PDB file of C-alpha atoms in Angstrom:
ATOM      1  CA  MET A   1      98.710  86.029 105.816  1.00 50.00           C
ATOM      2  CA  ALA A   2      97.350  89.072 106.892  1.00 56.00           C
ATOM      3  CA  ALA A   3      94.077  90.832 106.912  1.00 64.00           C
ATOM      4  CA  PRO A   4      92.250  92.124 103.981  1.00 72.00           C
ATOM      5  CA  ARG A   5      93.226  95.462 103.121  1.00 71.00           C
ATOM      6  CA  ARG A   6      91.677  98.076 104.468  1.00 73.00           C
ATOM      7  CA  ASP A   7      92.898 100.914 101.879  1.00 80.00           C
ATOM      8  CA  THR A   8      91.252 101.959  99.439  1.00 83.00           C
ATOM      9  CA  ARG A   9      93.749 102.699  96.910  1.00 84.00           C
ATOM     10  CA  GLY A  10      92.498 102.737  93.555  1.00 87.00           C
ATOM     11  CA  ILE A  11      89.024 103.100  93.735  1.00 89.00           C
ATOM     12  CA  VAL A  12      88.442 107.191  92.446  1.00 85.00           C
ATOM     13  CA  ASP A  13      85.740 108.840  94.899  1.00 85.00           C
ATOM     14  CA  ALA A  14      85.991 106.134  97.198  1.00 87.00           C
ATOM     15  CA  SER A  15      83.757 107.778  99.633  1.00 88.00           C
ATOM     16  CA  GLY A  16      80.976 108.406  97.452  1.00 91.00           C
ATOM     17  CA  LEU A  17      81.006 104.542  96.287  1.00 94.00           C
ATOM     18  CA  PHE A  18      80.821 103.282  99.751  1.00 94.00           C
ATOM     19  CA  THR A  19      77.433 105.306 100.158  1.00 95.00           C
ATOM     20  CA  ARG A  20      75.512 103.939  97.864  1.00 96.00           C
ATOM     21  CA  VAL A  21      76.723 100.659  97.717  1.00 97.00           C
ATOM     22  CA  GLN A  22      77.457  97.671 101.014  1.00 97.00           C
ATOM     23  CA  PHE A  23      81.591  96.907 100.378  1.00 96.00           C
ATOM     24  CA  ARG A  24      83.148  93.985 102.093  1.00 96.00           C
ATOM     25  CA  ARG A  25      86.323  92.117 101.922  1.00 97.00           C
ATOM     26  CA  ARG A  26      86.761  88.544 102.917  1.00 97.00           C
ATOM     27  CA  THR A  27      89.564  86.456 103.524  1.00 97.00           C
ATOM     28  CA  PRO A  28      89.966  83.114 101.224  1.00 98.00           C
ATOM     29  CA  ALA A  29      90.392  79.702 102.955  1.00 98.00           C
ATOM     30  CA  VAL A  30      93.770  78.862 104.033  1.00 98.00           C
ATOM     31  CA  PRO A  31      95.121  77.090 101.030  1.00 97.00           C
ATOM     32  CA  LEU A  32      94.490  80.113  98.612  1.00 98.00           C
ATOM     33  CA  ARG A  33      95.513  83.210 100.695  1.00 98.00           C
ATOM     34  CA  PRO A  34      99.182  82.676  99.189  1.00 98.00           C
ATOM     35  CA  TYR A  35      97.888  83.845  96.025  1.00 98.00           C
ATOM     36  CA  VAL A  36      94.798  85.845  97.023  1.00 98.00           C
ATOM     37  CA  GLU A  37      94.867  88.811  98.252  1.00 97.00           C
ATOM     38  CA  HIS A  38      90.872  88.741  99.149  1.00 97.00           C
ATOM     39  CA  TYR A  39      87.384  88.618  98.173  1.00 98.00           C
ATOM     40  CA  TRP A  40      85.596  91.410  97.507  1.00 97.00           C
ATOM     41  CA  LEU A  41      81.923  91.305  97.450  1.00 98.00           C
ATOM     42  CA  ILE A  42      79.436  94.431  96.761  1.00 97.00           C
ATOM     43  CA  ASP A  43      75.439  94.990  97.089  1.00 97.00           C
ATOM     44  CA  TRP A  44      73.852  97.760  95.338  1.00 97.00           C
ATOM     45  CA  ASP A  45      69.743  98.777  95.617  1.00 97.00           C
ATOM     46  CA  LEU A  46      70.006 102.236  93.573  1.00 97.00           C
ATOM     47  CA  SER A  47      67.185 104.922  92.870  1.00 96.00           C
ATOM     48  CA  GLU A  48      69.359 106.508  90.636  1.00 96.00           C
ATOM     49  CA  PRO A  49      72.662 105.283  88.016  1.00 95.00           C
ATOM     50  CA  TYR A  50      75.708 105.410  89.420  1.00 96.00           C
ATOM     51  CA  ALA A  51      78.856 105.503  87.832  1.00 95.00           C
ATOM     52  CA  THR A  52      82.533 103.502  89.640  1.00 93.00           C
ATOM     53  CA  HIS A  53      85.676 104.345  88.493  1.00 91.00           C
ATOM     54  CA  VAL A  54      89.049 102.481  89.428  1.00 92.00           C
ATOM     55  CA  VAL A  55      92.592 102.930  88.431  1.00 91.00           C
ATOM     56  CA  PRO A  56      92.800  99.180  88.578  1.00 92.00           C
ATOM     57  CA  HIS A  57      96.034  97.367  90.493  1.00 94.00           C
ATOM     58  CA  PRO A  58      98.162  94.874  88.662  1.00 96.00           C
ATOM     59  CA  CYS A  59      96.923  91.599  89.163  1.00 97.00           C
ATOM     60  CA  VAL A  60      93.965  89.827  88.184  1.00 98.00           C
ATOM     61  CA  ASN A  61      90.604  89.510  89.073  1.00 98.00           C
ATOM     62  CA  LEU A  62      87.973  87.147  88.887  1.00 98.00           C
ATOM     63  CA  VAL A  63      84.023  88.669  89.279  1.00 98.00           C
ATOM     64  CA  PHE A  64      81.442  87.068  89.453  1.00 98.00           C
ATOM     65  CA  GLN A  65      78.622  89.347  88.538  1.00 97.00           C
ATOM     66  CA  ARG A  66      74.596  90.157  88.078  1.00 96.00           C
ATOM     67  CA  TYR A  67      73.246  93.367  87.170  1.00 94.00           C
ATOM     68  CA  ALA A  68      69.969  94.753  86.853  1.00 87.00           C
ATOM     69  CA  ASP A  69      69.722  94.538  83.172  1.00 77.00           C
ATOM     70  CA  ARG A  70      71.570  91.092  82.685  1.00 87.00           C
ATOM     71  CA  PRO A  71      71.416  87.326  84.360  1.00 91.00           C
ATOM     72  CA  GLY A  72      74.629  86.406  85.914  1.00 96.00           C
ATOM     73  CA  PHE A  73      77.907  85.758  84.224  1.00 96.00           C
ATOM     74  CA  ALA A  74      81.714  85.394  85.387  1.00 97.00           C
ATOM     75  CA  GLU A  75      84.990  86.881  83.941  1.00 97.00           C
ATOM     76  CA  VAL A  76      88.325  86.833  84.112  1.00 98.00           C
ATOM     77  CA  THR A  77      89.930  90.651  84.399  1.00 97.00           C
ATOM     78  CA  GLY A  78      93.992  90.737  83.821  1.00 97.00           C
ATOM     79  CA  ALA A  79      95.570  93.343  85.111  1.00 95.00           C
ATOM     80  CA  GLY A  80      94.384  96.662  83.279  1.00 94.00           C
ATOM     81  CA  ARG A  81      96.398  99.169  82.351  1.00 89.00           C
ATOM     82  CA  ALA A  82      93.278 101.944  81.441  1.00 90.00           C
ATOM     83  CA  LEU A  83      91.356 103.156  83.606  1.00 91.00           C
ATOM     84  CA  PHE A  84      88.110 101.169  84.328  1.00 93.00           C
ATOM     85  CA  ALA A  85      84.651 102.328  85.021  1.00 93.00           C
ATOM     86  CA  GLN A  86      80.868 100.662  85.550  1.00 93.00           C
ATOM     87  CA  LYS A  87      77.578 101.832  85.421  1.00 94.00           C
ATOM     88  CA  LEU A  88      75.954 100.713  88.650  1.00 95.00           C
ATOM     89  CA  THR A  89      71.281 100.685  88.341  1.00 95.00           C
ATOM     90  CA  GLY A  90      68.984  99.802  90.344  1.00 96.00           C
ATOM     91  CA  ARG A  91      69.770  96.680  92.238  1.00 96.00           C
ATOM     92  CA  GLY A  92      72.788  94.573  91.906  1.00 97.00           C
ATOM     93  CA  ARG A  93      75.424  92.447  93.538  1.00 98.00           C
ATOM     94  CA  VAL A  94      79.079  91.762  92.583  1.00 98.00           C
ATOM     95  CA  CYS A  95      81.493  89.058  94.338  1.00 98.00           C
ATOM     96  CA  GLY A  96      85.243  89.240  93.056  1.00 98.00           C
ATOM     97  CA  VAL A  97      88.491  87.289  93.551  1.00 98.00           C
ATOM     98  CA  GLN A  98      91.474  89.837  94.220  1.00 98.00           C
ATOM     99  CA  PHE A  99      94.498  87.197  93.648  1.00 98.00           C
ATOM    100  CA  ARG A 100      97.866  89.719  94.222  1.00 98.00           C
ATOM    101  CA  PRO A 101     100.332  90.119  91.619  1.00 98.00           C
ATOM    102  CA  GLY A 102     101.713  87.136  90.469  1.00 98.00           C
ATOM    103  CA  GLY A 103      99.222  84.359  92.289  1.00 98.00           C
ATOM    104  CA  PHE A 104      97.432  83.847  89.136  1.00 98.00           C
ATOM    105  CA  ARG A 105      99.397  81.712  87.698  1.00 98.00           C
ATOM    106  CA  PRO A 106      99.647  78.519  89.965  1.00 98.00           C
ATOM    107  CA  PHE A 107      95.566  78.500  88.580  1.00 97.00           C
ATOM    108  CA  THR A 108      96.398  78.749  85.361  1.00 97.00           C
ATOM    109  CA  PRO A 109     100.120  77.375  84.891  1.00 97.00           C
ATOM    110  CA  GLU A 110      99.549  76.814  80.982  1.00 95.00           C
ATOM    111  CA  ARG A 111      99.342  80.200  79.925  1.00 96.00           C
ATOM    112  CA  PRO A 112     101.595  83.930  80.969  1.00 97.00           C
ATOM    113  CA  ALA A 113      99.845  86.319  82.583  1.00 98.00           C
ATOM    114  CA  THR A 114     100.683  89.043  79.851  1.00 98.00           C
ATOM    115  CA  ASP A 115      97.946  86.323  77.599  1.00 97.00           C
ATOM    116  CA  TRP A 116      95.200  88.309  80.438  1.00 98.00           C
ATOM    117  CA  THR A 117      96.302  91.719  80.406  1.00 97.00           C
ATOM    118  CA  ASP A 118      93.678  94.415  79.608  1.00 97.00           C
ATOM    119  CA  ARG A 119      91.223  91.676  78.538  1.00 97.00           C
ATOM    120  CA  ARG A 120      88.114  90.255  80.110  1.00 97.00           C
ATOM    121  CA  LEU A 121      87.233  87.145  79.173  1.00 97.00           C
ATOM    122  CA  PRO A 122      84.399  84.474  80.363  1.00 96.00           C
ATOM    123  CA  LEU A 123      84.897  82.724  82.938  1.00 96.00           C
ATOM    124  CA  THR A 124      84.731  79.271  80.438  1.00 95.00           C
ATOM    125  CA  THR A 125      87.231  81.036  77.726  1.00 95.00           C
ATOM    126  CA  VAL A 126      89.638  80.531  80.530  1.00 96.00           C
ATOM    127  CA  PHE A 127      89.081  77.792  82.666  1.00 94.00           C
ATOM    128  CA  GLY A 128      87.018  75.909  80.259  1.00 86.00           C
ATOM    129  CA  THR A 129      83.490  74.040  80.652  1.00 74.00           C
ATOM    130  CA  GLY A 130      84.112  70.650  81.647  1.00 55.00           C
ATOM    131  CA  GLU A 131      83.732  68.620  84.922  1.00 52.00           C
ATOM    132  CA  THR A 132      87.844  68.385  83.974  1.00 46.00           C
ATOM    133  CA  ALA A 133      88.497  71.233  82.348  1.00 44.00           C
ATOM    134  CA  GLY A 134      91.651  73.480  83.253  1.00 47.00           C
ATOM    135  CA  ALA A 135      92.557  76.518  81.593  1.00 45.00           C
ATOM    136  CA  VAL A 136      92.728  76.820  77.972  1.00 41.00           C
ATOM    137  CA  PRO A 137      96.149  75.546  76.243  1.00 40.00           C
ATOM    138  CA  GLY A 138      98.045  77.992  75.186  1.00 39.00           C
ATOM    139  CA  PRO A 139     101.414  78.602  73.588  1.00 37.00           C
ATOM    140  CA  GLU A 140     102.875  78.237  77.216  1.00 42.00           C
ATOM    141  CA  THR A 141     103.559  74.621  77.923  1.00 40.00           C
ATOM    142  CA  ALA A 142     103.353  73.690  81.684  1.00 41.00           C
ATOM    143  CA  ALA A 143     106.066  73.856  83.864  1.00 42.00           C
ATOM    144  CA  PRO A 144     108.715  71.258  84.225  1.00 43.00           C
ATOM    145  CA  GLY A 145     107.078  68.935  87.430  1.00 45.00           C
ATOM    146  CA  ALA A 146     103.614  70.056  86.785  1.00 43.00           C
ATOM    147  CA  GLU A 147     101.258  67.741  87.985  1.00 44.00           C
ATOM    148  CA  PRO A 148      98.279  66.162  85.997  1.00 44.00           C
ATOM    149  CA  GLU A 149      94.792  67.648  85.829  1.00 48.00           C
ATOM    150  CA  ALA A 150      92.856  66.480  88.171  1.00 49.00           C
ATOM    151  CA  ALA A 151      89.171  67.143  88.242  1.00 56.00           C
ATOM    152  CA  VAL A 152      87.601  69.575  89.094  1.00 62.00           C
ATOM    153  CA  PRO A 153      83.593  71.946  89.259  1.00 62.00           C
ATOM    154  CA  MET A 154      82.584  72.737  86.624  1.00 67.00           C
ATOM    155  CA  ALA A 155      82.556  76.150  85.490  1.00 75.00           C
ATOM    156  CA  GLY A 156      79.357  77.069  83.544  1.00 80.00           C
ATOM    157  CA  PRO A 157      76.513  78.407  84.481  1.00 88.00           C
ATOM    158  CA  ASP A 158      76.273  76.467  87.884  1.00 92.00           C
ATOM    159  CA  ALA A 159      79.283  77.492  89.136  1.00 94.00           C
ATOM    160  CA  VAL A 160      78.262  81.716  88.831  1.00 96.00           C
ATOM    161  CA  ALA A 161      74.419  80.834  90.369  1.00 96.00           C
ATOM    162  CA  ALA A 162      76.695  79.059  93.440  1.00 96.00           C
ATOM    163  CA  VAL A 163      78.325  81.726  94.250  1.00 97.00           C
ATOM    164  CA  LEU A 164      75.355  84.980  93.177  1.00 97.00           C
ATOM    165  CA  GLU A 165      72.761  83.582  94.338  1.00 97.00           C
ATOM    166  CA  PRO A 166      72.948  82.853  98.285  1.00 97.00           C
ATOM    167  CA  GLU A 167      71.685  85.606 100.455  1.00 96.00           C
ATOM    168  CA  ASP A 168      74.045  84.186 103.119  1.00 97.00           C
ATOM    169  CA  GLU A 169      77.686  86.309 102.637  1.00 97.00           C
ATOM    170  CA  ASP A 170      79.479  83.397 104.492  1.00 98.00           C
ATOM    171  CA  ALA A 171      77.840  80.934 101.824  1.00 98.00           C
ATOM    172  CA  ARG A 172      78.594  83.188  98.509  1.00 98.00           C
ATOM    173  CA  VAL A 173      82.601  83.212 100.047  1.00 98.00           C
ATOM    174  CA  ALA A 174      82.416  78.850 100.401  1.00 98.00           C
ATOM    175  CA  ALA A 175      81.659  79.189  96.975  1.00 97.00           C
ATOM    176  CA  LEU A 176      84.641  81.518  96.142  1.00 98.00           C
ATOM    177  CA  ASP A 177      86.555  78.406  98.420  1.00 98.00           C
ATOM    178  CA  ALA A 178      85.125  75.346  96.151  1.00 96.00           C
ATOM    179  CA  PHE A 179      85.317  76.969  93.270  1.00 97.00           C
ATOM    180  CA  LEU A 180      88.933  77.729  93.231  1.00 97.00           C
ATOM    181  CA  ILE A 181      91.321  74.952  95.796  1.00 97.00           C
ATOM    182  CA  PRO A 182      90.441  72.076  93.229  1.00 96.00           C
ATOM    183  CA  ARG A 183      91.555  74.551  90.434  1.00 96.00           C
ATOM    184  CA  LEU A 184      95.780  75.106  92.456  1.00 96.00           C
ATOM    185  CA  ARG A 185      97.268  72.808  90.492  1.00 89.00           C
ATOM    186  CA  ALA A 186     100.585  73.966  88.533  1.00 95.00           C
ATOM    187  CA  GLY A 187     103.495  71.763  89.952  1.00 96.00           C
ATOM    188  CA  PRO A 188     106.869  72.847  92.011  1.00 97.00           C
ATOM    189  CA  HIS A 189     108.652  75.444  89.790  1.00 97.00           C
ATOM    190  CA  THR A 190     105.390  77.607  89.081  1.00 97.00           C
ATOM    191  CA  LEU A 191     104.874  78.268  92.651  1.00 98.00           C
ATOM    192  CA  ALA A 192     108.060  78.275  93.186  1.00 98.00           C
ATOM    193  CA  GLN A 193     108.351  80.787  90.364  1.00 98.00           C
ATOM    194  CA  ALA A 194     105.096  82.134  91.724  1.00 98.00           C
ATOM    195  CA  ASP A 195     106.337  82.768  94.750  1.00 98.00           C
ATOM    196  CA  LEU A 196     109.342  85.018  93.461  1.00 98.00           C
ATOM    197  CA  ALA A 197     106.957  86.992  91.528  1.00 98.00           C
ATOM    198  CA  MET A 198     104.362  87.963  94.185  1.00 98.00           C
ATOM    199  CA  ALA A 199     107.398  88.720  96.580  1.00 98.00           C
ATOM    200  CA  LEU A 200     109.472  91.194  94.349  1.00 98.00           C
ATOM    201  CA  ALA A 201     105.782  92.907  94.017  1.00 97.00           C
ATOM    202  CA  ASP A 202     104.609  93.115  96.712  1.00 96.00           C
ATOM    203  CA  ARG A 203     109.070  94.646  97.802  1.00 97.00           C
ATOM    204  CA  ILE A 204     107.940  97.390  94.391  1.00 95.00           C
ATOM    205  CA  ARG A 205     104.642  97.968  96.519  1.00 93.00           C
ATOM    206  CA  THR A 206     105.926  98.573  99.817  1.00 91.00           C
ATOM    207  CA  ASP A 207     109.763 100.118  99.724  1.00 92.00           C
ATOM    208  CA  ARG A 208     109.523 103.754  98.764  1.00 84.00           C
ATOM    209  CA  THR A 209     113.323 103.195  98.215  1.00 88.00           C
ATOM    210  CA  ILE A 210     112.849 101.691  95.217  1.00 92.00           C
ATOM    211  CA  ARG A 211     113.525 104.323  91.857  1.00 88.00           C
ATOM    212  CA  ARG A 212     114.957 102.519  89.308  1.00 92.00           C
ATOM    213  CA  VAL A 213     114.268  98.819  87.726  1.00 96.00           C
ATOM    214  CA  ALA A 214     117.751  98.551  87.446  1.00 97.00           C
ATOM    215  CA  ASP A 215     118.928  99.232  90.826  1.00 95.00           C
ATOM    216  CA  PHE A 216     116.263  96.730  92.637  1.00 97.00           C
ATOM    217  CA  ALA A 217     116.953  93.686  89.561  1.00 98.00           C
ATOM    218  CA  ALA A 218     120.728  93.920  91.027  1.00 97.00           C
ATOM    219  CA  SER A 219     119.177  93.945  94.846  1.00 97.00           C
ATOM    220  CA  GLU A 220     117.848  90.806  94.159  1.00 97.00           C
ATOM    221  CA  GLY A 221     120.173  88.985  92.442  1.00 97.00           C
ATOM    222  CA  LEU A 222     118.705  89.370  89.386  1.00 98.00           C
ATOM    223  CA  SER A 223     119.316  90.806  85.633  1.00 98.00           C
ATOM    224  CA  VAL A 224     116.533  93.518  84.669  1.00 98.00           C
ATOM    225  CA  ARG A 225     115.968  91.568  81.512  1.00 98.00           C
ATOM    226  CA  ALA A 226     114.906  88.288  84.464  1.00 98.00           C
ATOM    227  CA  LEU A 227     112.781  90.197  86.427  1.00 98.00           C
ATOM    228  CA  GLN A 228     111.276  91.499  83.359  1.00 98.00           C
ATOM    229  CA  ARG A 229     110.810  88.160  81.652  1.00 98.00           C
ATOM    230  CA  LEU A 230     108.932  87.006  85.781  1.00 98.00           C
ATOM    231  CA  PHE A 231     107.100  89.714  85.719  1.00 98.00           C
ATOM    232  CA  ALA A 232     105.688  88.522  81.760  1.00 98.00           C
ATOM    233  CA  GLY A 233     105.365  85.610  82.811  1.00 98.00           C
ATOM    234  CA  TYR A 234     103.227  86.133  86.014  1.00 98.00           C
ATOM    235  CA  VAL A 235     102.499  89.337  86.607  1.00 98.00           C
ATOM    236  CA  GLY A 236     101.303  90.697  83.271  1.00 98.00           C
ATOM    237  CA  VAL A 237     102.641  93.929  83.349  1.00 97.00           C
ATOM    238  CA  SER A 238     106.344  95.350  83.847  1.00 97.00           C
ATOM    239  CA  PRO A 239     108.247  96.349  86.986  1.00 97.00           C
ATOM    240  CA  LYS A 240     108.721  99.853  85.458  1.00 94.00           C
ATOM    241  CA  TRP A 241     104.487 100.546  84.600  1.00 95.00           C
ATOM    242  CA  MET A 242     103.999  98.359  88.919  1.00 95.00           C
ATOM    243  CA  LEU A 243     105.960 100.667  89.962  1.00 93.00           C
ATOM    244  CA  LEU A 244     104.464 103.809  88.461  1.00 90.00           C
ATOM    245  CA  ARG A 245     101.729 102.484  89.011  1.00 92.00           C
ATOM    246  CA  TYR A 246     101.413 102.160  92.646  1.00 91.00           C
ATOM    247  CA  ARG A 247     102.844 105.348  92.688  1.00 88.00           C
ATOM    248  CA  VAL A 248      99.872 106.633  91.748  1.00 88.00           C
ATOM    249  CA  HIS A 249      97.415 104.957  93.739  1.00 89.00           C
ATOM    250  CA  GLU A 250      99.280 106.277  96.512  1.00 86.00           C
ATOM    251  CA  ALA A 251      99.202 110.174  95.203  1.00 85.00           C
ATOM    252  CA  LEU A 252      95.635 109.330  94.631  1.00 83.00           C
ATOM    253  CA  GLU A 253      94.781 108.043  97.553  1.00 83.00           C
ATOM    254  CA  ARG A 254      96.138 111.112 100.107  1.00 82.00           C
ATOM    255  CA  ALA A 255      95.050 113.402  97.870  1.00 80.00           C
ATOM    256  CA  ALA A 256      92.000 112.253  98.313  1.00 77.00           C
ATOM    257  CA  ALA A 257      92.475 112.404 102.135  1.00 78.00           C
ATOM    258  CA  ASP A 258      93.635 116.255 102.009  1.00 81.00           C
ATOM    259  CA  ALA A 259      92.396 118.678  99.549  1.00 75.00           C
ATOM    260  CA  ASP A 260      95.442 121.008 101.252  1.00 81.00           C
ATOM    261  CA  ILE A 261      97.715 118.614 100.222  1.00 84.00           C
ATOM    262  CA  ASP A 262     101.605 119.972  98.893  1.00 87.00           C
ATOM    263  CA  TRP A 263     101.733 118.868  95.931  1.00 85.00           C
ATOM    264  CA  ALA A 264     105.659 119.197  95.317  1.00 88.00           C
ATOM    265  CA  THR A 265     106.358 117.407  98.922  1.00 88.00           C
ATOM    266  CA  LEU A 266     104.210 114.204  97.214  1.00 87.00           C
ATOM    267  CA  ALA A 267     105.684 114.241  94.144  1.00 86.00           C
ATOM    268  CA  ALA A 268     109.355 113.997  96.256  1.00 87.00           C
ATOM    269  CA  GLU A 269     108.117 111.699  98.635  1.00 85.00           C
ATOM    270  CA  LEU A 270     106.753 109.440  95.515  1.00 85.00           C
ATOM    271  CA  GLY A 271     109.926 109.894  93.709  1.00 82.00           C
ATOM    272  CA  TYR A 272     108.636 111.818  91.282  1.00 85.00           C
ATOM    273  CA  SER A 273     111.491 114.600  89.567  1.00 82.00           C
ATOM    274  CA  ASP A 274     109.058 116.972  90.179  1.00 85.00           C
ATOM    275  CA  GLN A 275     105.451 117.667  91.013  1.00 88.00           C
ATOM    276  CA  ALA A 276     104.842 118.485  87.256  1.00 89.00           C
ATOM    277  CA  HIS A 277     105.970 114.451  86.868  1.00 87.00           C
ATOM    278  CA  LEU A 278     102.992 113.367  88.899  1.00 87.00           C
ATOM    279  CA  ILE A 279     100.521 116.190  87.415  1.00 85.00           C
ATOM    280  CA  ARG A 280     101.074 114.477  84.414  1.00 87.00           C
ATOM    281  CA  GLU A 281     101.185 110.620  85.227  1.00 86.00           C
ATOM    282  CA  VAL A 282      97.879 111.678  87.523  1.00 83.00           C
ATOM    283  CA  THR A 283      96.209 113.506  85.117  1.00 84.00           C
ATOM    284  CA  ALA A 284      96.993 110.589  82.157  1.00 84.00           C
ATOM    285  CA  THR A 285      95.365 107.933  84.093  1.00 83.00           C
ATOM    286  CA  VAL A 286      92.214 109.712  85.594  1.00 79.00           C
ATOM    287  CA  GLY A 287      92.017 111.873  82.947  1.00 79.00           C
ATOM    288  CA  VAL A 288      91.239 115.339  84.966  1.00 77.00           C
ATOM    289  CA  PRO A 289      94.344 116.734  86.308  1.00 75.00           C
ATOM    290  CA  PRO A 290      95.235 116.031  90.244  1.00 70.00           C
ATOM    291  CA  THR A 291      93.662 119.728  91.508  1.00 68.00           C
ATOM    292  CA  ALA A 292      89.755 119.211  89.371  1.00 66.00           C
ATOM    293  CA  TYR A 293      89.947 115.220  91.001  1.00 61.00           C
ATOM    294  CA  VAL A 294      90.195 115.929  95.270  1.00 60.00           C
ATOM    295  CA  ARG A 295      87.471 119.162  94.698  1.00 57.00           C
TER     296      ARG A 295
END
């Protein structure tokens, strides 16, 4: 697997954020790399409050966090369709896990990815609290061939402390590895479907020639309905929504890098019917028109 991404896609005003916090991406342990995009670590010590905004990626994040006004805690955040905002004050720390789109399902094989979409859930709600606890049972049964549930470490306060307390960054990364590896417990069927979902999602992210979901499904030998079912179960959002979100990500990144960008040309390159369509979509996502965003 490749090294962690270096782009800032999804981070609104990335330069402003990076002047205020220490932001790093780290690579997970080898068994986790097919499913985890990267770890992301943030530390800050601010004299004035700062509000950070993110246009979420179509994926699940596991976030261990500690803020100035509350003790450490952890939560699972599903693919979010709305702009995410977080106020940072004083001193704090976040240790996050960004799963690949489709990559979280092997850690919670009983639950479809739509169970997490647009939700922020406590760690113990998703993974349980006991030494043998896994994901809380849901409406979807384990996939055929799923392996018996094995004992895994606790998912309560001790796990949170193990990730957040070490001052050594490598120790925090090791704690994330230790938490996740025992929870990679899906059977062959679920793993195969996750691999397919991740591959299709990656093509949507990287292949600019994709314009219509129907054509994309046909090129992969799938019906539109089969593609939609796969994404509902493993990604949590529709293929069409993912396609639109990645277009917005690229538009925002390129606008941030070039204040004099030609919006009509960019709209054509990203597959929009016209400049107005792109501007409407960016405005709906970040709350302001792109001309205001790049100032």
